[in-house]
Short mmCIF file of C-alpha atoms and ligand atoms in Angstrom, two decimals:
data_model
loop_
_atom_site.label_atom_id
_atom_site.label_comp_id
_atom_site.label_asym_id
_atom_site.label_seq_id
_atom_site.Cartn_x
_atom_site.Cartn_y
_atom_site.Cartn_z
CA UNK A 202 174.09 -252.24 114.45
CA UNK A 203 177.63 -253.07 113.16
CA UNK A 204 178.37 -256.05 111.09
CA UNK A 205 178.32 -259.37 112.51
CA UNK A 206 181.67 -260.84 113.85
CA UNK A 207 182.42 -264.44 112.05
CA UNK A 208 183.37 -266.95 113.32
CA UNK A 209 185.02 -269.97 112.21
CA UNK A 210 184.99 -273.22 114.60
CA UNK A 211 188.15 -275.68 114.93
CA UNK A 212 187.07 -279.35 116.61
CA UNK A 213 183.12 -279.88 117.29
CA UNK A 214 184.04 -282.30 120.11
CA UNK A 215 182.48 -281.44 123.78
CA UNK A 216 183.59 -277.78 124.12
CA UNK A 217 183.22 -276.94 120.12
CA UNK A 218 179.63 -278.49 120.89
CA UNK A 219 179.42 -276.61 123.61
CA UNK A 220 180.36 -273.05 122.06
CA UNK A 221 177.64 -274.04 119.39
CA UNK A 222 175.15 -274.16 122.39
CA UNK A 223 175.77 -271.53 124.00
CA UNK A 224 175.96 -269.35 121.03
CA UNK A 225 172.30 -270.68 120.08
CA UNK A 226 170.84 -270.12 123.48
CA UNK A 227 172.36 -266.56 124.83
CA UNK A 228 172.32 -264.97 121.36
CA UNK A 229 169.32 -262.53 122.24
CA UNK A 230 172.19 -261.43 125.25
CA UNK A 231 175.21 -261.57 123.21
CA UNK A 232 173.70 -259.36 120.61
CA UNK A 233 173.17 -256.63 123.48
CA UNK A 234 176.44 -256.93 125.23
CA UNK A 235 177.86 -257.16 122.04
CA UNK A 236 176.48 -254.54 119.84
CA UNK A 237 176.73 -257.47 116.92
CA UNK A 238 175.64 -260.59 115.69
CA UNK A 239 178.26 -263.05 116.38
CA UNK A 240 177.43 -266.18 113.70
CA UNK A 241 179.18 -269.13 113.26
CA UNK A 242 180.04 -269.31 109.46
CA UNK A 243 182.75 -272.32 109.39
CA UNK A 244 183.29 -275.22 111.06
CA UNK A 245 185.94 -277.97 110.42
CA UNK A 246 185.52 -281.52 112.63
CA UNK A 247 186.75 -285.23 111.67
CA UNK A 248 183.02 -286.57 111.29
CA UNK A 249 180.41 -284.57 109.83
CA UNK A 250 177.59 -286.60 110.71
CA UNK A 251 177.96 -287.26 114.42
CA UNK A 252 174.99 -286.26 116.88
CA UNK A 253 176.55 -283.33 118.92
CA UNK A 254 173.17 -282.39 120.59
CA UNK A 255 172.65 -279.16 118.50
CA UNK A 256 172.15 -278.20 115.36
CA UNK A 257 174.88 -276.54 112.70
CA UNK A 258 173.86 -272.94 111.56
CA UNK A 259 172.46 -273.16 108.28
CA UNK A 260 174.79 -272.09 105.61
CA UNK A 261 177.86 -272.67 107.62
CA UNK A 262 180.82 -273.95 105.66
CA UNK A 263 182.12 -277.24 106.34
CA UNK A 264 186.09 -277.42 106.03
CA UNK A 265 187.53 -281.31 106.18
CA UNK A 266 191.18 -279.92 106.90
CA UNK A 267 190.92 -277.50 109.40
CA UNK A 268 193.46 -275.28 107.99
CA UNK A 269 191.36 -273.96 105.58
CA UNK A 270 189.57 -272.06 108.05
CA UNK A 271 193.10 -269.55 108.06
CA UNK A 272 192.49 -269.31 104.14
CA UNK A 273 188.31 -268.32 104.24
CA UNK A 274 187.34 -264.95 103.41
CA UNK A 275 183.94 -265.62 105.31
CA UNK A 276 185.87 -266.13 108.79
CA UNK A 277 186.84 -263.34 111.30
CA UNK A 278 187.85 -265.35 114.32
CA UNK A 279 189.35 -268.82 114.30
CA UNK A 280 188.43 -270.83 117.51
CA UNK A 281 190.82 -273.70 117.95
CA UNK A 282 189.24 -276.51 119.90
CA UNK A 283 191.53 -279.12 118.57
CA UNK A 284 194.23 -279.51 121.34
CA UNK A 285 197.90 -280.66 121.14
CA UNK A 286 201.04 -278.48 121.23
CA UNK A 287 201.97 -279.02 117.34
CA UNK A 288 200.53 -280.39 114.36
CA UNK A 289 197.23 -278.73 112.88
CA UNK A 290 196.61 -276.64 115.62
CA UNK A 291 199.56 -274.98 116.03
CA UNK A 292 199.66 -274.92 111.89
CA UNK A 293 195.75 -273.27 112.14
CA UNK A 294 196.69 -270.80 114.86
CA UNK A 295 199.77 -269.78 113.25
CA UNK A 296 198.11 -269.45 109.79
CA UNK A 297 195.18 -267.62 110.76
CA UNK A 298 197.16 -264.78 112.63
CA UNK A 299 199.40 -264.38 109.83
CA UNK A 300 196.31 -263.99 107.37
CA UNK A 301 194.73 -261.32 110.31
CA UNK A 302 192.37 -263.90 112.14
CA UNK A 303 191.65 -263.03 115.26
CA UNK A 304 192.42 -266.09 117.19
CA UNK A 305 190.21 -267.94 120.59
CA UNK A 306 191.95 -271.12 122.15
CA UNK A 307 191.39 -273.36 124.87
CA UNK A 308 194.93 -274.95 123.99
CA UNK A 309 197.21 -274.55 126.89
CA UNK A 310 199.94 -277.41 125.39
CA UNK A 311 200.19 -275.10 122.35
CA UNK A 312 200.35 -272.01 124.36
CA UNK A 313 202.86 -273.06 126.94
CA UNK A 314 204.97 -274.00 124.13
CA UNK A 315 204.60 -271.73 122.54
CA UNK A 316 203.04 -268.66 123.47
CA UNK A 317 205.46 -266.33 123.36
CA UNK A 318 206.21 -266.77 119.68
CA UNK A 319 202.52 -266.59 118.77
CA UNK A 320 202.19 -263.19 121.12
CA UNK A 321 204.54 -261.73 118.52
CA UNK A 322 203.07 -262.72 115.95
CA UNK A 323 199.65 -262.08 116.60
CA UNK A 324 200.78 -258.60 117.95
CA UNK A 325 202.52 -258.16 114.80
CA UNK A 326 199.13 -258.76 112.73
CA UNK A 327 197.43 -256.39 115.39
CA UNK A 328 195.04 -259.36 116.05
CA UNK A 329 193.85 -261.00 118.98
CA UNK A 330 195.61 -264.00 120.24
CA UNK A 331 193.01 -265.48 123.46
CA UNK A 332 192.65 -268.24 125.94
CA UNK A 333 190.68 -267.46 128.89
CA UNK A 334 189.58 -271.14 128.52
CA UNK A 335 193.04 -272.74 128.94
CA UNK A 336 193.86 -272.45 132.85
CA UNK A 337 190.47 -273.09 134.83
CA UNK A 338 188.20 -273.63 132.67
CA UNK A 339 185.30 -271.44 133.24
CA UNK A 340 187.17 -269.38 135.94
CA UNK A 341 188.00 -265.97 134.61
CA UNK A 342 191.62 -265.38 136.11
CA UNK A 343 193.66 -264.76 132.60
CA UNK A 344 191.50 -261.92 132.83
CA UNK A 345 191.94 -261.50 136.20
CA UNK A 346 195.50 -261.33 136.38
CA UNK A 347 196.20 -259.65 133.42
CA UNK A 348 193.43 -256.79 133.39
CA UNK A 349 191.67 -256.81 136.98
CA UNK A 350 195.21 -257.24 139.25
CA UNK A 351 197.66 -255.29 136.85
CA UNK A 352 198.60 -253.27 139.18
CA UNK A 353 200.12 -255.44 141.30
CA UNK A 354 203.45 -257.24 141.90
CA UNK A 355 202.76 -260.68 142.81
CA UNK A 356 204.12 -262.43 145.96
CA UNK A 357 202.57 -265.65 144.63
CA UNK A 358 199.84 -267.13 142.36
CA UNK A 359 199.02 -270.80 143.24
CA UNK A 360 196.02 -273.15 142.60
CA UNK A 361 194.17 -276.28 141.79
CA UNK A 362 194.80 -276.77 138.27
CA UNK A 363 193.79 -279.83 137.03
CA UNK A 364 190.67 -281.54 138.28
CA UNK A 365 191.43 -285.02 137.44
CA UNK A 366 194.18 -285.02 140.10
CA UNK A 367 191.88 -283.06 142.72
CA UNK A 368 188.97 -285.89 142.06
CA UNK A 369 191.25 -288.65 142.23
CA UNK A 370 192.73 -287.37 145.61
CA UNK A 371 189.31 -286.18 146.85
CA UNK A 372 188.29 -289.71 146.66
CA UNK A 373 191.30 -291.25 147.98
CA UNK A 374 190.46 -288.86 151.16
CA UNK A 375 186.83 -289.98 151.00
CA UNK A 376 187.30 -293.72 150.78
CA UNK A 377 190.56 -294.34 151.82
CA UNK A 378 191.45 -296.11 148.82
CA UNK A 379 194.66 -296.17 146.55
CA UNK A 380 195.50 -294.29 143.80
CA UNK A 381 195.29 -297.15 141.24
CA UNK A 382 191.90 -297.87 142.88
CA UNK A 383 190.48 -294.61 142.26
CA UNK A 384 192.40 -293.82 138.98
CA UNK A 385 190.91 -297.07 137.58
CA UNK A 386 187.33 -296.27 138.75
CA UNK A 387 187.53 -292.48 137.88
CA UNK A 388 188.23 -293.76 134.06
CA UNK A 389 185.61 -295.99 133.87
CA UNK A 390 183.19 -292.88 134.99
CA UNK A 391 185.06 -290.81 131.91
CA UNK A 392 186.55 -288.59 134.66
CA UNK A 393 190.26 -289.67 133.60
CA UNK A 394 191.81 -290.18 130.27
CA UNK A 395 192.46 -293.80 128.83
CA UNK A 396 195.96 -292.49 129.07
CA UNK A 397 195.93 -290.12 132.37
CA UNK A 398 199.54 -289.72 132.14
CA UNK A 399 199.24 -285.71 131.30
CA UNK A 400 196.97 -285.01 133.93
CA UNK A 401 198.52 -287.16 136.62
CA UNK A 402 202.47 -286.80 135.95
CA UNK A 403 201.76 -283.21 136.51
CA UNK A 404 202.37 -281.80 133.33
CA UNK A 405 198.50 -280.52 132.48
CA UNK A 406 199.25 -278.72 136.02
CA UNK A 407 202.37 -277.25 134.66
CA UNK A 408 201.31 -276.00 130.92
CA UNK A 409 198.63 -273.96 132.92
CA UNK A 410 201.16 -272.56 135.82
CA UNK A 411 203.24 -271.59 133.01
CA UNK A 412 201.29 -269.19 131.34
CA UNK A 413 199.91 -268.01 134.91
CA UNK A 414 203.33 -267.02 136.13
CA UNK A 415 204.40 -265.38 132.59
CA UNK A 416 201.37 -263.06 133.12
CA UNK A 417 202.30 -262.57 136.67
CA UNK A 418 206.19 -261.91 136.53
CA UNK A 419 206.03 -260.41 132.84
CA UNK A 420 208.06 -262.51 132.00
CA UNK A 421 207.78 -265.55 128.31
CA UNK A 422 206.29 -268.25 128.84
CA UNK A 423 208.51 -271.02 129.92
CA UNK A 424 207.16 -274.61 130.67
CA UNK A 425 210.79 -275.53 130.70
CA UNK A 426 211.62 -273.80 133.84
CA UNK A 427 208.50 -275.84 135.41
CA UNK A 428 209.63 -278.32 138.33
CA UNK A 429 207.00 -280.97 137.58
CA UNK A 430 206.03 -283.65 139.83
CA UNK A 431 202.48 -285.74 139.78
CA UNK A 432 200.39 -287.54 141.96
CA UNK A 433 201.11 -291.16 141.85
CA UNK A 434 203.01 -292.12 145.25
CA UNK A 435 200.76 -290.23 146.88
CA UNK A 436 199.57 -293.37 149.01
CA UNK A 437 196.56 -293.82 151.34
CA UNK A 438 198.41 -293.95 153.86
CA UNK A 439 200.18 -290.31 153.36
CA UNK A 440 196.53 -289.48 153.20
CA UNK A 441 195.75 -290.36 156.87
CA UNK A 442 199.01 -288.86 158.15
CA UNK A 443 198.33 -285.57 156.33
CA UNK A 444 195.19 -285.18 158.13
CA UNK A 445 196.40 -286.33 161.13
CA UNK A 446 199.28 -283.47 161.24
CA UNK A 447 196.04 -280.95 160.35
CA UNK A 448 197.02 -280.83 156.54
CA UNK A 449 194.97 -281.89 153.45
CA UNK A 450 197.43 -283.11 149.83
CA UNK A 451 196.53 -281.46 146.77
CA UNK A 452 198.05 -281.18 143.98
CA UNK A 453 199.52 -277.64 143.32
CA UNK A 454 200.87 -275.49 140.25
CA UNK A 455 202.84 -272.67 142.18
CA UNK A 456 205.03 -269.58 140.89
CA UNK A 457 206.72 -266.67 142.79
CA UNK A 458 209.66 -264.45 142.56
CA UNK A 459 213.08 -265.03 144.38
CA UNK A 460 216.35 -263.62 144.33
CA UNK A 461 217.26 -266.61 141.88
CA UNK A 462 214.62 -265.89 139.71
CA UNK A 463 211.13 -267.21 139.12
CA UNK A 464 210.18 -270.55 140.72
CA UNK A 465 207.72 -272.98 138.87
CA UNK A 466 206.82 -276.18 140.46
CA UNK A 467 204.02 -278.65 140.21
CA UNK A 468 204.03 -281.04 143.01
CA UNK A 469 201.57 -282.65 145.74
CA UNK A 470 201.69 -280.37 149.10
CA UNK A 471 200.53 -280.35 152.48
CA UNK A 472 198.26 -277.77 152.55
CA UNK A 473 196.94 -276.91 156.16
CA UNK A 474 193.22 -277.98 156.53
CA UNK A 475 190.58 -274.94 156.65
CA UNK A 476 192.93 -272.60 154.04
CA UNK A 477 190.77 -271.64 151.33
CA UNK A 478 192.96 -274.33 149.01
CA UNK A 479 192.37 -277.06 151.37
CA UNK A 480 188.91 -276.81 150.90
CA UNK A 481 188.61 -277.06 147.06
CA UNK A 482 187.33 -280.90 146.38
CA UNK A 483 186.40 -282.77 143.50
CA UNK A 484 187.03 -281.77 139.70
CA UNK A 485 186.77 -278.03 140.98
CA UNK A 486 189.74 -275.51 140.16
CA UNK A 487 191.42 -272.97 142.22
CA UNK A 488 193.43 -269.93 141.66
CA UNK A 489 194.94 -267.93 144.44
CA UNK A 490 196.34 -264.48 143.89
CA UNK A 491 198.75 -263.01 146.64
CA UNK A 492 198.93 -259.04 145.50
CA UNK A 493 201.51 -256.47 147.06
CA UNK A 494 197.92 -254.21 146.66
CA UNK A 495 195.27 -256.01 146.51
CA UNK A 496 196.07 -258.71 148.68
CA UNK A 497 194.96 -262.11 148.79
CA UNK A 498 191.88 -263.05 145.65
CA UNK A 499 190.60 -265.91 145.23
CA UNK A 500 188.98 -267.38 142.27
CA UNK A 501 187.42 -271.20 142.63
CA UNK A 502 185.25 -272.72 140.15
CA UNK A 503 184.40 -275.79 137.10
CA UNK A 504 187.99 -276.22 135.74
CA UNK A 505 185.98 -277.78 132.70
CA UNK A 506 183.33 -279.30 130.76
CA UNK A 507 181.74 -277.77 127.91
CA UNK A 508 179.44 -275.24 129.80
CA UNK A 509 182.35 -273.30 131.51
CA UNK A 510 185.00 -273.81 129.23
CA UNK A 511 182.40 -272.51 126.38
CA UNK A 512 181.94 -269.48 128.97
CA UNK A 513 185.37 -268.74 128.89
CA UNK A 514 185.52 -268.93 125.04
CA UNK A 515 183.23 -266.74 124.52
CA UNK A 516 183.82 -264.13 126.88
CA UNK A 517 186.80 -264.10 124.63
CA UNK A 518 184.92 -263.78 121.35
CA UNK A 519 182.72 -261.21 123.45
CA UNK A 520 185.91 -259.03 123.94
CA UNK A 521 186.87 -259.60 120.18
CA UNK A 522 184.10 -258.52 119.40
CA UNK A 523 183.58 -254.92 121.18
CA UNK A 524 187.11 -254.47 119.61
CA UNK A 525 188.81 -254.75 122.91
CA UNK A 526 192.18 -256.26 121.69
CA UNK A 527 194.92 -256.39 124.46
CA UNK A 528 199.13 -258.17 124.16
CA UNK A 529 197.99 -261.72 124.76
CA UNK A 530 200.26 -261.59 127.83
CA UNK A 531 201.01 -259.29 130.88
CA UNK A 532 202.44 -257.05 128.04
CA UNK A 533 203.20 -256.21 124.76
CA UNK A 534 205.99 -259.27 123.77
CA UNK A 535 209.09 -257.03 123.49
CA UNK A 536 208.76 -255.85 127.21
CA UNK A 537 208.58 -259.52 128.61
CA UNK A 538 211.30 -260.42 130.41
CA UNK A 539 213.68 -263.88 129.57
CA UNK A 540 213.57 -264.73 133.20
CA UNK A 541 215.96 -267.12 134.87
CA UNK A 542 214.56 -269.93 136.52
CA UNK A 543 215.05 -270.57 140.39
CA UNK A 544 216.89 -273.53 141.18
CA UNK A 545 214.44 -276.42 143.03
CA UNK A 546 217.35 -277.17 145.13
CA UNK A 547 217.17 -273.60 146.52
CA UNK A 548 213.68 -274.14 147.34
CA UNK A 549 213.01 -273.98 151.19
CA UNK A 550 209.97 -275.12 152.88
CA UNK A 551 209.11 -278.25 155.48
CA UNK A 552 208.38 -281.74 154.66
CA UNK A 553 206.57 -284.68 155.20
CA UNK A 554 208.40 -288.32 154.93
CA UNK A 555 207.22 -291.87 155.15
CA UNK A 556 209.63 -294.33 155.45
CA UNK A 557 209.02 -297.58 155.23
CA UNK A 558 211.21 -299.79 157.71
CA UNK A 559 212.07 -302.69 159.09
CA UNK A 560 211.10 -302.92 162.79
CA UNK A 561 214.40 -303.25 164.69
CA UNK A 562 216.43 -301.77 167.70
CA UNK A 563 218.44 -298.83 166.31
CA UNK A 564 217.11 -297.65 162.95
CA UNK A 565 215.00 -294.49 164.20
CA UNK A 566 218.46 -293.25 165.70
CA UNK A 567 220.35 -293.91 162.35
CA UNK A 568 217.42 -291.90 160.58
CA UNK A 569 217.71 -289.08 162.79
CA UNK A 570 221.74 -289.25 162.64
CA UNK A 571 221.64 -288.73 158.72
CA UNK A 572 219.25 -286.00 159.26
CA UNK A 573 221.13 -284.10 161.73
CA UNK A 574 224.16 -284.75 159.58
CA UNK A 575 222.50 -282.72 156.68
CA UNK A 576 221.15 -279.54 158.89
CA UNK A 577 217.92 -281.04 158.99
CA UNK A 578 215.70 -280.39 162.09
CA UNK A 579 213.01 -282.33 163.08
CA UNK A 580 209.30 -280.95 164.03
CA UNK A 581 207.48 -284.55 164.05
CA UNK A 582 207.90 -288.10 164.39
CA UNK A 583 205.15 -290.89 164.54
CA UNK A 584 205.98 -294.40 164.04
CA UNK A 585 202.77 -296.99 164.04
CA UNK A 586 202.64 -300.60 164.75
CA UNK A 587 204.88 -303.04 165.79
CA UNK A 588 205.99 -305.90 163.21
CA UNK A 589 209.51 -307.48 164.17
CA UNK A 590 211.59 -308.11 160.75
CA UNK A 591 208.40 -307.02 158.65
CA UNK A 592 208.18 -302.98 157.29
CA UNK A 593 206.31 -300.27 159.37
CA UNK A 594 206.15 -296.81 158.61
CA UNK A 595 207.47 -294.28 160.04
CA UNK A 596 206.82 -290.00 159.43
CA UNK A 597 208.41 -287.71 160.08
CA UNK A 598 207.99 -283.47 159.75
CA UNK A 599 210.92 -281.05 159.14
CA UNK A 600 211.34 -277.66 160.22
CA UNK A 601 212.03 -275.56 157.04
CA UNK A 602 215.26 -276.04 155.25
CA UNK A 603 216.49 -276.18 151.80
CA UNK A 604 215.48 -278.56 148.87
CA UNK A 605 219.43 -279.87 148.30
CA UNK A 606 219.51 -280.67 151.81
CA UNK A 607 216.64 -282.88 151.73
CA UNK A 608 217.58 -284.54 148.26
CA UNK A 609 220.72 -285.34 150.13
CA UNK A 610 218.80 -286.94 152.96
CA UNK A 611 216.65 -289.12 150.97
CA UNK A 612 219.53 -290.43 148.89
CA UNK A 613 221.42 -291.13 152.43
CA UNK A 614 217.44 -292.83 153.58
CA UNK A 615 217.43 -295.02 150.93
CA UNK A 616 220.59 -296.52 151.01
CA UNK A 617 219.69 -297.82 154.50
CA UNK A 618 218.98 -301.77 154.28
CA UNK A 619 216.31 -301.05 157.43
CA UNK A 620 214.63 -298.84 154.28
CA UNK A 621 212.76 -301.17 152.71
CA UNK A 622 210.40 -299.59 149.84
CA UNK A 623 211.38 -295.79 148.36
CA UNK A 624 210.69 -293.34 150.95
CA UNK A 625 207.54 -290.78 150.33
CA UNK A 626 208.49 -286.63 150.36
CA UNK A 627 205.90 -284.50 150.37
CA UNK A 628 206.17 -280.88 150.48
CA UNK A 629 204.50 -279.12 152.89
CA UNK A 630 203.34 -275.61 151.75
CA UNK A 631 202.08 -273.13 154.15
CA UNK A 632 199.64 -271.36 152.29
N1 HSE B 245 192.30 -282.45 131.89
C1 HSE B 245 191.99 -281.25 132.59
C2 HSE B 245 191.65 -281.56 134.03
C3 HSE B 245 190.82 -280.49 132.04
O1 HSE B 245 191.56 -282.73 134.44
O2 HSE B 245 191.47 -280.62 134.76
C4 HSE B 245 191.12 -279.59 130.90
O3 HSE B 245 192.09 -278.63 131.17
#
């Protein structure tokens, strides 16, 4: 049998715990698949004496600044479990591959940042740079993409990435509560952050879509390029409407190729109720794959907690480990391509609106003037209840037309005094 793979572990919080688990438990299986031990001989954490549910291998070095775990001769493969985009885990990650560490990380901040300069340089140490457990936790699709679809151009790649925002709106669906409502309960519960803003505003959603579309389209990694909106004016009331209209909102990370370039955007959508999508609730992730070969995949499953996401680290560990060591991305770094990023404004789809206004003679016709004064045609209006001088909604549906146009619109919308609170857009996405 060859010599054991080492492995040095960054952060003992739930997923480091988790990896130490699952490493206990399946070693009998990891040996076989392996061909090798792998053994944990370093760990670094910022309290040594916490109760993490399972023991530390005997023997195992204990490093107080993580960093150190670049510098030991008695570690193969650093595993960064820390998180952030700079600081000591970008200093561990960068210092391990340029000492020839293999490196696992569940860090999609640092890699959306970042990930095309550590591609080089990890390709440059011929060493592994992974991170199956960054986008979907425990679902396999970096492998997927990269290895199982590689022969495919991609019309699109979409999904549920972040399952914070699909709980929150799950329950809103379920209840019929608001979004503060459920955000408030859904921390006390430890399903949100203190501070949700990441996983709310979108931009959790967008570090993973960014490194999904650069192994996609070939192209760097560019979170910049990511159109990013999040969840909170999604009201209970856009809820209703959605459903009534035969649509379900989730919030969606989606890339695809257009003449202008490559088009990233994070945003709620309409999704129409019974696609595969529609039906994801709860903290569960999605990933949809449209292939020019293989057609439409889709991969749905625990976007995290330490069983999956420990899953997807090791599989990565596992692939270290029978010396299968591929470019970090959909290629080796010097074929990527610096893609230009599509314009949102050129983006053309239908949408949903809620305005909220006053109840008078006249103000559906000066809504529908401004609209047909941009292009914009109308599918759908609905306007509830009757309240004279007090606000009532009113929705309405577009046919498809372009992103300016609508920006244009709701500028027009709100500068209506009959438009009393800022008027609700939600894309509706056909998928
Ligand atoms: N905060 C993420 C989510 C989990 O809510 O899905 C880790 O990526």
């Amino acid at each position: 049998m060859r010599e054991p793979l080492r492995l040095g572990i960054a952060g003992l919080g739930t997923v480091g715990a988790g990896v130490l688990i699952l490493l206990e438990e399946q070693q009998e299986l990891l040996r076989q698949r392996c061909g090798r031990d792998l053994r944990v001989t370093a760990v670094s954490s910022r309290n040594r004496n916490k109760n993490r549910g399972v023991a530390l291998p005997s023997n195992v070095i204990w490093c107080d600044d993580a960093r150190d775990l670049a510098k030991s001769s008695e570690v193969d493969v650093v595993i960064e479990l820390i998180g952030g985009a700079e600081g000591v885990a970008r200093q561990l990650v960068e210092s391990a591959l340029d000492a020839g560490k293999h490196v696992v990380t569940a860090n999609k901040a640092l890699l959306a940042l970042h990930g095309s300069q550590l591609a080089a340089r990890a390709e440059k140490a011929d060493r592994a740079l992974c991170y199956e457990a960054a986008v979907g936790g425990g679902i396999p699709v970096i492998k997927a993409i990269r290895e199982g679809l590689a022969a495919n151009r991609f019309e699109r790649v979409y999904g549920i990435l972040n399952g914070t925002c699909n709980y929150i709106l799950t329950k809103m669906e379920d209840t019929g509560a608001d979004f503060e409502t459920v955000l408030s309960e859904a921390q006390d519960l430890g399903y949100a952050e203190a501070d949700p803003s990441f996983d709310v505003d979108g931009i959790d959603t967008a570090h993973k879509l960014s490194i999904l579309a650069s192994l996609a389209y070939g192209a760097h990694v560019d979170m910049s390029a990511v159109y990013i909106e999040g969840i909170r004016h999604v009201g209970a009331m856009d809820i209703q409407f959605a459903r009534e209209f035969g649509y379900r909102i989730k919030l969606l990370g989606l890339a695809r190729r257009t003449a202008h370039g490559i088009e990233q955007r994070v945003h709620p959508c309409m999704t129409p109720l019974g696609s595969p999508i529609s039906e994801v609730g709860g903290v569960t992730n999605a990933v949809v794959t449209v292939g020019n070969y293989a057609g439409q995949s889709v991969f749905e499953g625990p976007g995290a907690g330490a069983g999956p996401t420990a899953s997807a680290v090791i599989a990565d560990i596992v692939d270290i480990a029978r010396n299968q060591i591929l470019p970090p991305f959909a290629a080796p770094s010097s074929q990527l391509e610096h893609a230009r990023a599509s314009p949102m404004e050129l983006h053309q789809g239908a949408y949903y609106l809620r305005l909220t206004v006053l109840d008078q003679p006249g103000v559906m016709a000066g809504i529908t003037a401004i609209m047909a004064e941009h292009g914009v045609s109308i599918d759908s209006i609905i306007q509830r209840g009757r309240a004279p001088g007090a606000g009532v909604p009113v929705v309405l549906i577009t046919h498809d037309t372009e992103e300016a146009r609508m920006n244009q619109v709701l500028t027009r919308l709100k500068g209506l005094k009959q438009v009393v609170e800022t008027p609700v857009r939600i894309r509706i996405e056909k998928v």
